[in-house]
Each structure stands twice: as C-alpha cells, then as structure tokens.
Amino acid sequence: MRWSQTFIPTLRNDPADAEAASHKLMVRAGLIRQLGAGIYSYLPIGWRIAKKAEAIVREEMDAIGAQEFYLPALHPAEVWKESGRWDAIGGEMFRFKDRKDAEMCLGMTCEEIFTVLARDGLSSYKQLPQIWYQIQCKFRDEPRPKSGVLRGRQFTMKDSYSFDVDAAGLDVAFDKHAVAYKKIFDRCGIDSIPVEASSGAMGGSESVEFMAQSSAGEDWIARCKKCDYSANVERAVSALAPVEDAPDDAAIEKFPTPGIRTIKDLVTFEGGAAADRQIKTLVMMKRGEEGETPVLLLIQGDDELNEVGAIDAVGAALRPAHEEEIVKALGAKPGSLGAVGVKDIPVFADKRLKGRVGMTTGANHDDHHVRHVSMERDITVTKWADLRLVRDGEPCVKCGAPLDLKKAIEIGHIFKLGLRYSESMGASVTDQNGKPVPLVMGSYGIGIDRIVAAAIEAHHDDKGIKWPLSLAPYAVVVSPIKMNDEAQTKAGEELYAALQAEGIEVVYDDRNDRPGAKFKDHELVGIPYRVVPGRGLADGLVELYDRRADEKADVPLADVVAELKKRLSA
RNA sequence: CGGGGCGUAGCGCAGUCUGGUUAGCGCACUUGACUGGGGGUCAAGGGGUCGAAGGUUCGAAUCCUUUCGCCCCGACCA
C-alpha cells in the first residue's frame, strides 16, 4: 500500500471530547471516527487492526473445536419472550416494530438464537459436546456510552455457546474457553487477569471475567499480591480481622442528635460513636413479582455498600429507595435510620456485624439515635451476607497477604449458564437412557473493540501507539527522506517490492512531505518498523527504526529485508 | 434519570458576559517558489446557513424561548 493513496486521516491535536488514551489515539491515528454517542466508524487502518484481532480470536476458537456461525442481529421479540428476557431486560435493548407492527429488537447477545438452533438441531447426547461461536455486531443502548469504543452502543463481539449433556461437560467447555482466552489475550499483547465475577442478569452459577489493568477501565478488581486470588470488587471479600467491641449488655438507649445526619457527624457529636461502632442502615427497593418492596441493608459505619453483593444476597434487583419510600417504611428520614425493632421488612446484615455489641445506629425517629445496640439481641437479621466493598490493602481471604485494588477493562467474560435457557426454552437431548435431559449450557464473550482499545492502553507513549506485531496494521513502513532524490526513491520502491514479495505487510510512504512530519505519523499510527533510505545510501546503508524499542540502527541496504524477516519472525 | 460543561471551517480554539462594518486565529487543505534526518519558510488562495427552529430588535454567533446533539461526574450496566 502507498501511504499517499491510503485514507489515514491523522490529527495533530487530541479530539476535545476524548478522555481515555486509547480513545484519543484511535481518533488521532485515523483508526476511527465518531458518528454518534457510542457509535463509531472504523477507517481502513482501524479496520485492519480489528480484523487482526478477529483472526486471532478465530484461530484460538477453532483450536478448541468451536464452529463458526453467523447469526442475524435483527431478532423477533418472540424468541426473547420465550426465555423471559424480553421483560427482564430494561432500556438497554433497542426495540422497535416492523411494518407489520411486529415487535423486534437488535441483538445484544445471542443465547436465545443459539438455543433455538440447538433445540431444533440437537436431539441426542451423541451429538455433544458442541461449541458454537460467531463474531458479530451487538447492540446495547447503554445509558452512558464512553471512552470511545470501550463502551459503545454498537460493537463487535465474539460470542460462543457450549452445549453439554451434564455439568462435567460444561466444566470442560468452560476450562477450554479459559485457556483459549488467555492465549488470545497473550497473542494480542494484553496481560489478562481472570477474576471471579458476578453473573448478573445473564443467569447461571459461575462466571469469570478477563480483565486488562488500565486506568481507562470502568471496573475495579482486587488482586492478592501473593497468591492467585483475584476478584471483581463486586464479588471480592477479604479476611479482615473482626472488630473487638468492649462488653456491653446495657439496654438500648435512645438519645437526641439534633441535625446529625451522617456517620461522620455522629463521630464528632458529643455522646456519639466511632464510625466502626456505628451501623449504617441503607434502604433499597427490591423488584419482585408483586412490585417493589423495601429491604434494609446493614453495614459497619465506615464501610461502603457493595451493591452487587447486596443484589446477590437479596436475590433480586435493587434500587436505592426514594426519601418518601424510606419515610413510609421506617417513619424517619435518611440520617436517623436503624433496624432496631424492625420486624416486617427483611434485614440483610454484613457478616462483619455479626455478634457486635454496644453499637450506635439511627432510631427511626428524626434527630434521634440509639446506643448500646446488640446485633443479636436487638435486630432481627433475615440473612447475613457479604455486603461491604473491600478496600486496598485488606488481607486476602486465601492467604492473608494484602489485596491490591486496580482499575481494569473487562475484555472477556465466561459464564456457566447451566439450564437457564435450555429449561425456559425447552432445549433438550435424549440421554443414554432414552430420557430427555435439558442441555447444560455455557456462554462466552470477547469484545473485539475492547481488545484493540486495551492493547493501545497497554502499548502507547507520548508519540502514539506501539502495536505488538500481532495487531499492527502494517509491520513495516518504508519512507525515503527526499522524494525528489532518485537514489532514495529507487531504493524505497525496491524495498517496498522486496518486502511485499516476502509476504511482509508493508506500506510505502511516498508522500512528498518533510521527513519529520512523516515520521510523526508513522509513530502515531504505531507501525513497528520503519526503513529509511536517506543520506546513508551513499555508503549502502538504510536506517532501521524499531518503534517499540525506540531504537535506530544503520543496516546495509542489501541486508535489511533479511534483518526484518528475522525480527518479524522472532 | 440527576448534576455539570460544550456545540463557531476537517481538527483545536477566540469572539457571546456588555448586540453594531465583510466572523477571526493556529493547524490542515490548494497553487508556486525555496527547502529536505524530526510536525520548515515565504507568497497567494479556497473553505462558515456560528447545531436547529421560533422570537425580541433598525440590527443577533451574541439577548429570550423551544429543541437536537456531544462530553464529563453520578445513578445504571449482561
């Protein structure tokens, strides 16, 4: 390819609306352009890179025996109604009606469609196991798209689905995916961290996210500095030593706390209590069959609520209650809430509060608190659970070493779905005994766009992107210094042809610009190697520049193709 | 959905508060010349319904109303 004839619209300035490094660089290097919120066009260089990532994913999926499909992204509502997700999913699904007034949606994932294929096409255990996959456009009406392609409303995902006759088979498929994912991310130059994760509304028993540590990430992960424990903070727990309360068997005592609304205020209030001796009472509304009902969540005063932990504990979707709902439930406004004596509202308490005595909490009477509260004696706890967010440095539950909290990008997520879809949609096979058994399913996703962005997050400097060879749009750029110097352009053309003949992906920068401007572009786009026929030609030398090492070397013109072959195959 | 910010040339921005010639700057682009190892210099050019609609006014990028879009924080998130 000749640079002058390729559409590579590089920009000198960062786009004003980009924040994440990968977002800025993808726009500046001419990889993408924005069309709308969370909607991006891939330009030729960007699309080459995405296709490289797809090819790697495809190879590793094929290597575990997965078969590639291509399913529609346009779905009739019926199939989503069968699984129950038409109603379970909220505004995140793009929905509309066709000309016949039939309800439709754009696919946000493909469990339902693959399950239909499995239901119709798989009838015997002898046909199992199966792993099916596709690389396809997905649509999610994200409440808040951000960071370029990291959270888009249209994106490309590799999604795969496994079908087995039993749980042991699912475990095999799940492990195969975990191994394949590790390889995929390794090949893309991304250091991936598998973490325990929450399955969310996808359903199923177990899930593992693959995370790439990055300040541009939206998730926090907790990772043990010593052992292999790692979890999304939504799921992470720690082995924090219990707080030792002084014995206190005094009766509970209500006392006035005028104007005191926060834990912090009560710490400094005379007659108040230290934050770790307070009980924080949060009211959430639970979405159930008969509408929304309040639940109370109790955590130690200095802890933060882990909302996903709370959802897991309650077993239903939650949202923070509005003030009117709180007053209706407890008779007081936020700031004076407590669970003492509450009987008709379910109370979920963090395990760290178990057995605590001498605690202080709200009295459910505006501007009043109660002290000498004993968890066991005074509060009817429906369920003890992990409700608090772990904090940096807390001891690992496995080995006691400190946990490290880091921001990360979710680049893959694998789920053990079990019977979630096969039962609701009636997908079964006949087992060895001639009996129908529901298919045991798994589902597995990798965000192609996120691979590209995460690779940039991991490999860039102030000049631009530093592609690993596996994703580089071109391996080599040949760029003469003076386009009106016949010796240089002759050497350039010959090198261009010779590298192409070797099957090396090369771009010839034939633009009649000054070298500095061209070099800046090469480095912004991140092409791993540059060959420059210049003043050294008189001595038979060209310059070979290594973008990632940021090193230049003079190499004999006659040897440079061999040298590049060597470096590219290393 | 709540809070904040922003829409002026391909990109980055000034001008808006305090209405007033023909709307400006840098980069990019076109032409020519010089130049050529790190975003060159000089000269001459082209490109704008100032997000949209309505209103106030002799006069609106600027004031008012409505509306659309984008970004950030939060909520939410498969």
XYZ file of C-alpha atoms (C1' of nucleotides) in Angstrom:
648
model
C 0.000 0.000 0.000
C 1.140 3.505 -0.786
C 0.547 5.955 2.026
C -0.387 8.769 -0.344
C -3.300 6.740 -1.648
C -4.478 5.344 1.670
C -7.058 7.073 3.821
C -5.153 7.697 7.058
C -6.512 10.970 8.408
C -4.167 11.657 11.295
C -4.763 14.613 13.561
C -2.286 16.838 15.235
C -4.482 17.643 18.214
C -6.315 15.394 20.606
C -10.033 15.435 19.935
C -11.674 17.646 22.541
C -14.252 15.081 23.574
C -11.854 12.209 24.247
C -10.550 11.369 27.667
C -9.072 7.863 27.552
C -5.647 7.465 25.924
C -6.920 4.770 23.590
C -9.842 6.933 22.514
C -7.621 9.923 21.749
C -5.103 7.806 19.882
C -7.655 5.850 17.864
C -9.107 9.114 16.606
C -5.781 10.891 16.139
C -4.181 7.981 14.316
C -7.109 7.771 11.916
C -8.458 4.426 13.145
C -11.989 5.525 13.938
C -14.401 8.430 13.639
C -17.437 9.060 15.772
C -20.904 9.112 14.245
C -22.943 9.462 17.430
C -22.779 8.650 21.112
C -21.218 5.206 21.321
C -21.272 4.776 17.543
C -18.012 4.634 15.607
C -16.884 4.091 12.056
C -13.722 2.070 11.587
C -11.452 3.596 8.980
C -9.106 1.465 6.861
C -6.221 1.311 9.336
C -8.515 0.704 12.282
C -10.408 -1.969 10.452
C -7.189 -3.783 9.517
C -6.329 -3.880 13.212
C -9.767 -5.103 14.259
C -9.565 -7.828 11.628
C -6.197 -8.941 13.030
C -7.781 -9.276 16.454
C -10.699 -11.170 14.966
C -8.343 -13.536 13.151
C -6.528 -14.356 16.369
C -9.816 -14.990 18.159
C -10.981 -17.168 15.276
C -7.811 -19.254 15.291
C -7.971 -19.919 19.004
C -11.673 -20.698 18.944
C -11.166 -23.105 16.067
C -8.312 -24.651 18.052
C -10.690 -25.708 20.826
C -13.032 -27.247 18.301
C -15.515 -24.414 18.132
C -17.533 -23.972 14.936
C -18.163 -20.564 13.445
C -21.709 -19.399 12.707
C -23.111 -16.092 11.596
C -26.464 -15.208 13.125
C -28.787 -12.295 12.498
C -28.573 -9.225 14.681
C -32.221 -8.497 13.935
C -34.391 -10.539 16.273
C -38.139 -11.086 16.514
C -39.399 -10.466 20.046
C -40.902 -13.948 20.367
C -37.621 -15.695 20.994
C -36.712 -13.233 23.770
C -40.140 -13.666 25.283
C -39.568 -17.412 25.426
C -36.525 -17.003 27.631
C -38.242 -14.333 29.685
C -35.622 -11.717 28.923
C -37.905 -9.538 26.803
C -39.416 -8.342 30.070
C -36.392 -8.832 32.306
C -34.169 -6.512 30.305
C -34.853 -2.817 30.533
C -33.957 0.103 28.351
C -30.669 -1.405 27.284
C -32.337 -3.294 24.465
C -33.024 -1.484 21.214
C -36.660 -2.289 20.441
C -38.937 -1.289 17.600
C -41.734 -2.554 15.424
C -41.561 -3.680 11.836
C -44.042 -2.583 9.140
C -46.440 -5.298 10.162
C -46.377 -3.920 13.682
C -44.481 -6.966 14.975
C -42.131 -6.332 17.884
C -38.444 -6.626 17.071
C -35.148 -5.907 18.721
C -31.481 -5.624 17.868
C -29.433 -8.422 19.352
C -27.420 -7.593 22.417
C -26.254 -11.180 22.849
C -27.323 -14.441 21.258
C -28.197 -17.045 23.918
C -31.771 -17.239 22.666
C -30.974 -17.620 18.997
C -28.313 -20.260 19.530
C -30.622 -22.086 21.937
C -33.296 -22.202 19.238
C -30.766 -23.726 16.853
C -29.691 -26.227 19.478
C -33.274 -27.090 20.369
C -34.166 -27.772 16.764
C -30.916 -29.352 15.726
C -29.559 -31.342 18.653
C -31.509 -34.402 19.654
C -29.056 -36.925 21.096
C -26.281 -36.884 23.671
C -24.176 -38.482 20.935
C -24.031 -35.137 19.154
C -22.458 -33.477 22.190
C -20.377 -31.658 23.164
C -20.809 -28.713 20.814
C -19.178 -25.299 20.932
C -20.684 -22.726 18.585
C -19.466 -19.223 18.019
C -19.712 -16.147 15.878
C -18.061 -12.765 15.534
C -20.884 -10.321 15.105
C -22.246 -6.874 15.757
C -24.049 -6.365 19.031
C -26.298 -3.502 20.030
C -26.836 -2.197 23.532
C -28.484 1.090 24.302
C -26.011 1.927 27.033
C -27.202 4.547 29.467
C -23.806 6.105 29.207
C -21.508 5.230 26.335
C -17.971 6.416 26.967
C -14.269 6.182 26.280
C -14.514 5.679 22.528
C -15.041 2.070 21.557
C -14.547 0.865 25.131
C -18.257 1.245 25.804
C -20.158 1.629 22.585
C -23.763 1.106 21.675
C -22.788 -0.915 18.625
C -19.770 -3.141 18.960
C -18.249 -6.356 17.710
C -18.240 -9.361 19.953
C -17.077 -12.906 19.649
C -19.764 -14.853 21.429
C -19.705 -18.582 21.890
C -22.033 -21.107 23.438
C -21.369 -24.607 24.672
C -23.876 -27.432 24.839
C -23.280 -30.460 27.015
C -25.265 -33.281 28.487
C -24.049 -32.698 32.032
C -22.217 -30.342 34.367
C -18.928 -32.171 33.907
C -19.128 -31.467 30.198
C -19.809 -27.804 30.887
C -16.749 -27.652 33.120
C -14.628 -28.946 30.235
C -16.010 -26.363 27.796
C -15.588 -23.613 30.369
C -11.975 -24.551 31.024
C -11.251 -24.786 27.296
C -12.511 -21.245 26.912
C -10.450 -20.009 29.828
C -7.322 -21.449 28.215
C -8.214 -20.115 24.765
C -8.942 -16.651 26.152
C -5.603 -16.488 27.905
C -3.884 -17.374 24.619
C -5.895 -14.841 22.662
C -5.024 -12.010 25.010
C -1.388 -13.086 25.203
C -1.160 -13.059 21.426
C -2.674 -9.567 21.375
C -0.054 -8.342 23.804
C -2.556 -7.897 26.620
C -1.811 -9.061 30.123
C -5.148 -10.586 31.093
C -6.241 -11.259 34.628
C -9.031 -13.774 35.213
C -11.208 -12.697 38.119
C -14.233 -14.058 39.936
C -17.218 -12.141 38.702
C -20.888 -11.668 39.129
C -23.164 -13.308 36.571
C -25.669 -10.507 36.722
C -28.821 -10.844 34.674
C -27.137 -13.351 32.362
C -28.047 -16.028 34.866
C -26.091 -19.099 35.787
C -23.833 -20.213 38.572
C -20.266 -19.192 37.945
C -18.556 -16.593 35.870
C -15.038 -15.373 35.276
C -14.106 -12.046 33.778
C -10.864 -11.440 31.929
C -9.558 -8.036 32.879
C -6.807 -5.824 31.494
C -5.448 -3.479 34.082
C -5.844 0.107 32.899
C -6.725 3.495 34.258
C -9.286 3.707 31.449
C -11.162 0.726 32.862
C -14.547 1.051 34.477
C -14.256 -1.909 36.819
C -12.209 -2.351 39.942
C -10.535 -5.638 40.641
C -8.981 -6.903 43.850
C -5.890 -8.994 43.402
C -3.797 -10.700 46.046
C -0.183 -9.622 45.935
C 0.938 -13.124 46.856
C -1.453 -15.869 45.780
C -3.761 -16.243 42.798
C -6.867 -14.778 44.424
C -8.458 -12.162 42.226
C -11.998 -10.921 42.010
C -14.068 -8.101 40.699
C -14.711 -5.856 43.701
C -18.374 -6.653 43.118
C -17.516 -10.134 44.315
C -14.354 -9.652 46.343
C -14.167 -10.414 50.041
C -11.315 -10.018 52.474
C -10.158 -11.653 55.694
C -10.454 -8.518 57.727
C -9.967 -9.111 61.456
C -13.232 -8.706 63.378
C -13.652 -5.527 65.390
C -13.436 -6.277 69.112
C -16.191 -4.494 70.981
C -15.926 -3.881 74.712
C -18.552 -5.964 76.506
C -21.789 -4.021 76.719
C -25.021 -5.520 77.925
C -26.727 -2.260 78.751
C -30.242 -1.804 77.489
C -30.640 0.191 74.311
C -30.956 3.888 74.923
C -32.479 6.472 72.615
C -30.837 9.884 72.642
C -31.371 13.132 70.726
C -28.932 14.025 67.960
C -30.230 17.281 66.515
C -29.062 17.959 62.975
C -26.867 14.861 62.862
C -27.417 13.172 59.501
C -24.210 11.351 58.663
C -21.896 8.775 60.140
C -19.159 11.361 60.133
C -21.244 13.893 62.042
C -22.042 11.338 64.705
C -18.342 10.578 65.195
C -17.653 14.137 66.350
C -21.002 14.604 68.122
C -20.701 14.528 71.899
C -22.054 11.198 73.051
C -21.759 9.835 69.512
C -19.652 6.878 68.392
C -16.634 5.977 66.288
C -17.512 5.072 62.689
C -16.627 1.424 63.192
C -19.016 1.288 66.146
C -21.932 2.536 64.111
C -24.356 0.582 61.985
C -25.058 2.125 58.584
C -28.638 1.433 57.525
C -29.486 1.605 53.832
C -32.925 1.219 52.351
C -33.266 -0.318 48.913
C -36.332 -1.258 46.925
C -36.482 -4.857 45.791
C -38.131 -5.670 42.475
C -40.333 -8.674 42.978
C -43.386 -10.349 41.496
C -45.762 -8.042 43.365
C -43.960 -4.824 42.616
C -41.356 -3.127 44.731
C -40.845 -3.750 48.440
C -38.263 -2.250 50.794
C -35.301 -4.143 52.251
C -32.764 -2.948 54.823
C -29.040 -3.408 54.333
C -26.761 -3.020 57.343
C -23.027 -2.445 57.177
C -20.437 -1.115 59.547
C -20.435 2.663 59.655
C -17.094 3.103 57.916
C -17.790 0.583 55.155
C -19.200 1.136 51.675
C -22.038 -0.939 50.304
C -21.248 -3.482 47.622
C -24.389 -3.232 45.546
C -23.772 -6.353 43.549
C -23.121 -8.258 46.768
C -26.413 -6.907 48.026
C -28.244 -7.998 44.884
C -26.747 -11.474 45.207
C -27.734 -11.634 48.888
C -31.284 -10.437 48.334
C -31.650 -12.453 45.166
C -33.394 -9.699 43.234
C -32.708 -6.416 41.512
C -32.408 -3.468 43.883
C -32.503 0.257 43.621
C -31.974 2.945 46.257
C -35.248 3.947 47.867
C -36.530 7.483 47.485
C -36.989 9.586 50.577
C -40.803 9.170 50.608
C -40.414 5.404 50.414
C -37.946 5.475 53.295
C -40.222 7.568 55.477
C -43.111 5.236 54.680
C -41.060 2.168 55.590
C -39.290 3.382 58.728
C -41.019 6.566 59.818
C -37.911 8.711 59.636
C -35.765 10.450 57.054
C -32.296 9.305 55.968
C -29.805 10.188 58.670
C -31.835 8.742 61.509
C -32.457 5.222 60.223
C -31.903 1.946 62.009
C -33.043 -1.663 62.082
C -33.690 -1.986 65.794
C -37.129 -3.470 66.316
C -37.868 -3.712 62.590
C -39.942 -6.840 62.037
C -41.850 -6.543 58.800
C -39.010 -5.547 56.488
C -36.291 -8.045 55.552
C -32.932 -7.106 57.077
C -29.679 -8.106 55.418
C -26.598 -7.549 57.535
C -22.944 -7.654 56.616
C -21.068 -10.546 58.194
C -18.696 -8.097 59.812
C -21.526 -7.010 62.118
C -22.156 -10.494 63.460
C -22.079 -10.641 67.278
C -21.361 -6.945 67.654
C -22.479 -5.168 70.821
C -22.511 -1.595 72.052
C -23.289 -0.257 68.605
C -24.955 3.023 67.724
C -27.482 3.492 64.949
C -30.459 5.587 63.920
C -33.635 5.416 65.991
C -36.152 5.708 63.128
C -37.134 8.972 64.732
C -35.822 12.120 63.087
C -32.875 13.603 65.001
C -32.532 10.613 67.320
C -30.139 7.689 67.548
C -29.892 4.650 69.812
C -26.797 3.314 71.614
C -25.923 0.031 73.366
C -27.318 -1.867 70.388
C -26.560 -5.575 70.265
C -26.887 -7.079 66.799
C -28.131 -10.425 68.022
C -30.336 -9.140 70.819
C -31.892 -6.079 69.232
C -32.008 -6.633 65.485
C -33.889 -9.348 63.621
C -31.479 -10.248 60.853
C -33.039 -12.086 57.926
C -29.709 -13.026 56.378
C -26.005 -12.438 56.983
C -24.058 -11.762 53.817
C -21.023 -10.078 52.303
C -22.315 -6.580 51.738
C -19.218 -4.424 52.079
C -16.729 -3.354 49.442
C -13.203 -4.499 50.110
C -10.535 -1.838 50.359
C -6.994 -1.643 49.113
C -4.539 -3.444 51.365
C -7.021 -5.635 53.211
C -5.885 -9.214 53.798
C -6.588 -11.861 51.163
C -9.170 -14.484 52.146
C -6.961 -17.228 50.818
C -3.540 -16.351 52.180
C -3.743 -13.167 54.241
C -1.393 -11.142 52.059
C -2.569 -7.621 51.183
C -5.039 -7.139 48.365
C -4.244 -4.726 45.587
C -7.157 -2.787 44.086
C -6.768 -1.725 40.475
C -8.926 -0.345 37.705
C -9.432 -2.674 34.774
C -11.122 -3.102 31.409
C -13.356 -6.131 31.022
C -12.145 -7.748 27.810
C -13.817 -11.127 28.181
C -16.418 -12.826 30.320
C -17.272 -16.510 30.528
C -20.424 -17.873 32.137
C -21.643 -21.229 33.283
C -25.270 -20.833 32.340
C -26.394 -24.317 33.289
C -30.062 -24.852 32.475
C -31.092 -21.197 32.460
C -32.006 -21.143 28.748
C -32.463 -24.807 27.945
C -35.225 -25.161 30.531
C -37.045 -21.936 29.772
C -36.858 -22.581 26.055
C -37.239 -26.336 26.129
C -33.939 -27.391 24.582
C -33.160 -30.974 25.451
C -31.493 -34.097 24.079
C -32.089 -37.746 24.709
C -29.567 -39.245 27.103
C -28.137 -42.781 27.208
C -31.239 -43.993 28.990
C -33.551 -42.635 26.343
C -34.763 -39.860 28.630
C -34.896 -36.190 27.607
C -32.419 -34.036 29.554
C -32.043 -30.280 29.217
C -28.847 -29.079 27.598
C -26.237 -27.771 30.001
C -25.029 -24.505 28.536
C -22.234 -22.014 28.840
C -21.784 -18.680 27.135
C -18.574 -16.827 26.493
C -17.830 -13.357 25.177
C -14.872 -11.332 23.993
C -15.144 -7.706 22.936
C -13.141 -7.232 19.753
C -13.199 -3.431 20.048
C -12.062 -3.704 23.622
C -9.105 -5.868 22.601
C -7.997 -3.106 20.244
C -8.502 -0.361 22.826
C -6.960 -2.347 25.687
C -3.912 -3.115 23.548
C -3.487 0.603 22.942
C -3.953 1.383 26.612
C -1.151 -1.072 27.328
C 1.131 -0.071 24.463
C 1.479 3.616 23.828
C 3.691 6.554 24.651
C 3.512 10.281 24.114
C 4.264 9.813 20.418
C 1.421 7.411 19.765
C 0.587 3.745 19.582
C 3.174 0.972 19.798
C 1.462 -2.020 18.216
C 2.511 -5.526 19.010
C 3.292 -7.264 15.718
C 0.168 -9.374 16.021
C -2.181 -6.401 15.720
C -0.079 -3.914 13.747
C -1.910 -2.659 10.651
C 1.381 -2.903 8.768
C 4.607 -4.425 10.001
C 6.888 -2.057 8.134
C 6.812 1.399 6.631
C 9.367 2.367 4.022
C 9.904 6.106 3.932
C 12.523 7.893 1.845
C 13.740 11.222 3.185
C 13.615 13.132 -0.108
C 11.036 12.161 -2.661
C 12.949 14.050 -5.347
C 16.151 12.097 -4.722
C 16.217 9.378 -7.321
C 18.561 7.089 -5.416
C 16.344 7.238 -2.366
C 13.066 6.657 -4.161
C 14.608 3.857 -6.213
C 15.810 2.155 -3.048
C 12.406 2.788 -1.476
C 10.468 1.275 -4.354
C 12.765 -1.724 -4.464
C 12.479 -2.311 -0.743
C 8.724 -1.964 -0.961
C 8.581 -4.577 -3.698
C 11.055 -6.893 -1.985
C 9.202 -6.814 1.331
C 5.900 -7.451 -0.409
C 7.466 -10.386 -2.221
C 8.380 -11.805 1.175
C 4.759 -11.567 2.263
C 5.528 -8.806 4.716
C 2.795 -6.239 5.250
C 4.446 -3.042 4.166
C 3.302 0.464 3.450
C 5.377 2.762 1.269
C 5.279 6.347 2.475
C 5.582 8.134 -0.837
C 4.217 11.461 0.393
C 6.251 14.434 -0.690
C 6.464 15.829 2.839
C 9.334 16.643 5.080
C 10.657 13.648 6.974
C 9.710 14.935 10.413
C 6.046 15.157 9.534
C 6.043 11.674 8.034
C 7.889 10.175 10.980
C 5.368 11.657 13.399
C 2.589 9.932 11.503
C 4.358 6.572 11.486
C 4.883 6.786 15.208
C 1.350 7.947 15.900
C -0.107 5.073 13.909
C 2.380 2.783 15.620
C 3.937 0.829 12.789
C 6.534 -1.435 14.416
C 9.380 -0.953 11.938
C 10.459 1.835 9.617
C 13.091 1.625 6.913
C 14.518 4.945 5.765
C 16.591 5.270 2.618
C 18.431 8.544 3.211
C 21.851 10.040 3.385
C 23.380 6.688 4.349
C 22.625 5.309 0.904
C 25.970 6.633 -0.344
C 27.546 4.061 1.972
C 24.952 1.438 1.104
C 23.103 1.902 4.378
C 19.487 2.476 5.327
C 18.134 3.320 8.743
C 16.008 0.729 10.522
C 13.852 2.134 13.315
C 12.163 -0.034 15.911
C 9.079 1.787 17.186
C 8.612 -0.255 20.352
C 12.258 -0.146 21.417
C 12.575 3.393 20.057
C 15.961 2.422 18.589
C 17.568 3.259 15.290
C 20.284 1.279 13.554
C 22.066 1.631 10.236
C 21.742 -1.562 8.251
C 23.206 -2.397 4.844
C 20.549 -1.946 2.186
C 21.295 -5.431 0.945
C 20.621 -6.976 4.355
C 17.593 -5.067 5.548
C 14.959 -7.419 4.144
C 16.629 -10.387 5.809
C 17.018 -8.436 9.012
C 13.306 -7.562 9.011
C 12.337 -11.150 8.281
C 14.383 -12.163 11.278
C 12.832 -9.585 13.554
C 9.297 -10.249 12.375
C 9.544 -13.968 12.944
C 11.168 -13.615 16.366
C -32.664 9.686 35.132
C -29.924 13.684 38.443
C -25.693 17.242 38.262
C -22.035 19.975 35.303
C -19.929 21.539 30.616
C -19.943 22.293 25.411
C -21.945 22.984 20.074
C -18.427 28.918 15.551
C -14.266 25.707 8.647
C -11.637 18.797 8.559
C -9.128 19.302 13.862
C -8.089 22.629 18.076
C -9.977 27.266 19.670
C -11.132 33.040 20.356
C -15.323 36.165 19.883
C -21.068 35.549 23.433
C -20.984 38.425 29.707
C -21.559 44.284 27.551
C -25.959 43.056 20.199
C -23.269 47.105 15.681
C -18.692 47.233 9.201
C -17.403 41.909 5.220
C -16.992 36.389 11.831
C -11.393 35.659 13.379
C -6.752 32.689 14.828
C -3.446 28.145 14.719
C -3.059 23.510 12.271
C -4.790 21.007 7.965
C -6.067 21.924 2.527
C -4.903 24.301 -2.821
C -1.081 26.852 -6.083
C 4.005 28.499 -6.673
C 8.986 29.045 -5.040
C 12.792 27.847 -1.833
C 13.696 23.556 1.198
C 14.563 18.382 2.817
C 17.215 13.405 9.095
C 12.104 15.074 13.459
C 5.309 18.384 12.656
C 10.042 24.042 7.560
C 9.927 29.298 5.213
C 7.775 32.926 2.055
C 3.816 34.415 -1.112
C -1.041 33.876 -2.939
C -5.721 31.290 -2.227
C -10.289 28.130 -1.087
C -13.489 26.591 2.671
C -18.716 29.035 7.581
C -26.775 28.913 6.670
C -21.890 30.481 14.085
C -26.195 22.823 15.936
C -31.685 23.699 14.572
C -36.412 26.368 14.931
C -39.011 30.447 16.618
C -38.913 35.277 18.969
C -37.061 40.417 20.588
C -34.515 44.381 17.772
C -33.228 49.230 12.879
C -29.529 45.296 13.538
C -28.384 38.694 16.646
C -22.773 33.986 16.790
C -24.012 37.394 20.966
C -30.414 38.546 24.280
C -35.156 35.307 25.134
C -37.991 30.596 24.294
C -38.117 25.791 22.463
C -35.474 21.836 20.561
C -31.499 18.479 18.847
C -26.659 16.679 19.652
C -21.991 15.645 22.191
C -18.679 15.142 26.569
C -17.760 14.519 31.882
C -19.397 13.036 37.099
C -23.137 10.163 39.458
C -27.126 6.556 39.027
C -27.396 2.253 35.871
C -24.858 -1.782 33.236
C -25.399 -8.919 30.525
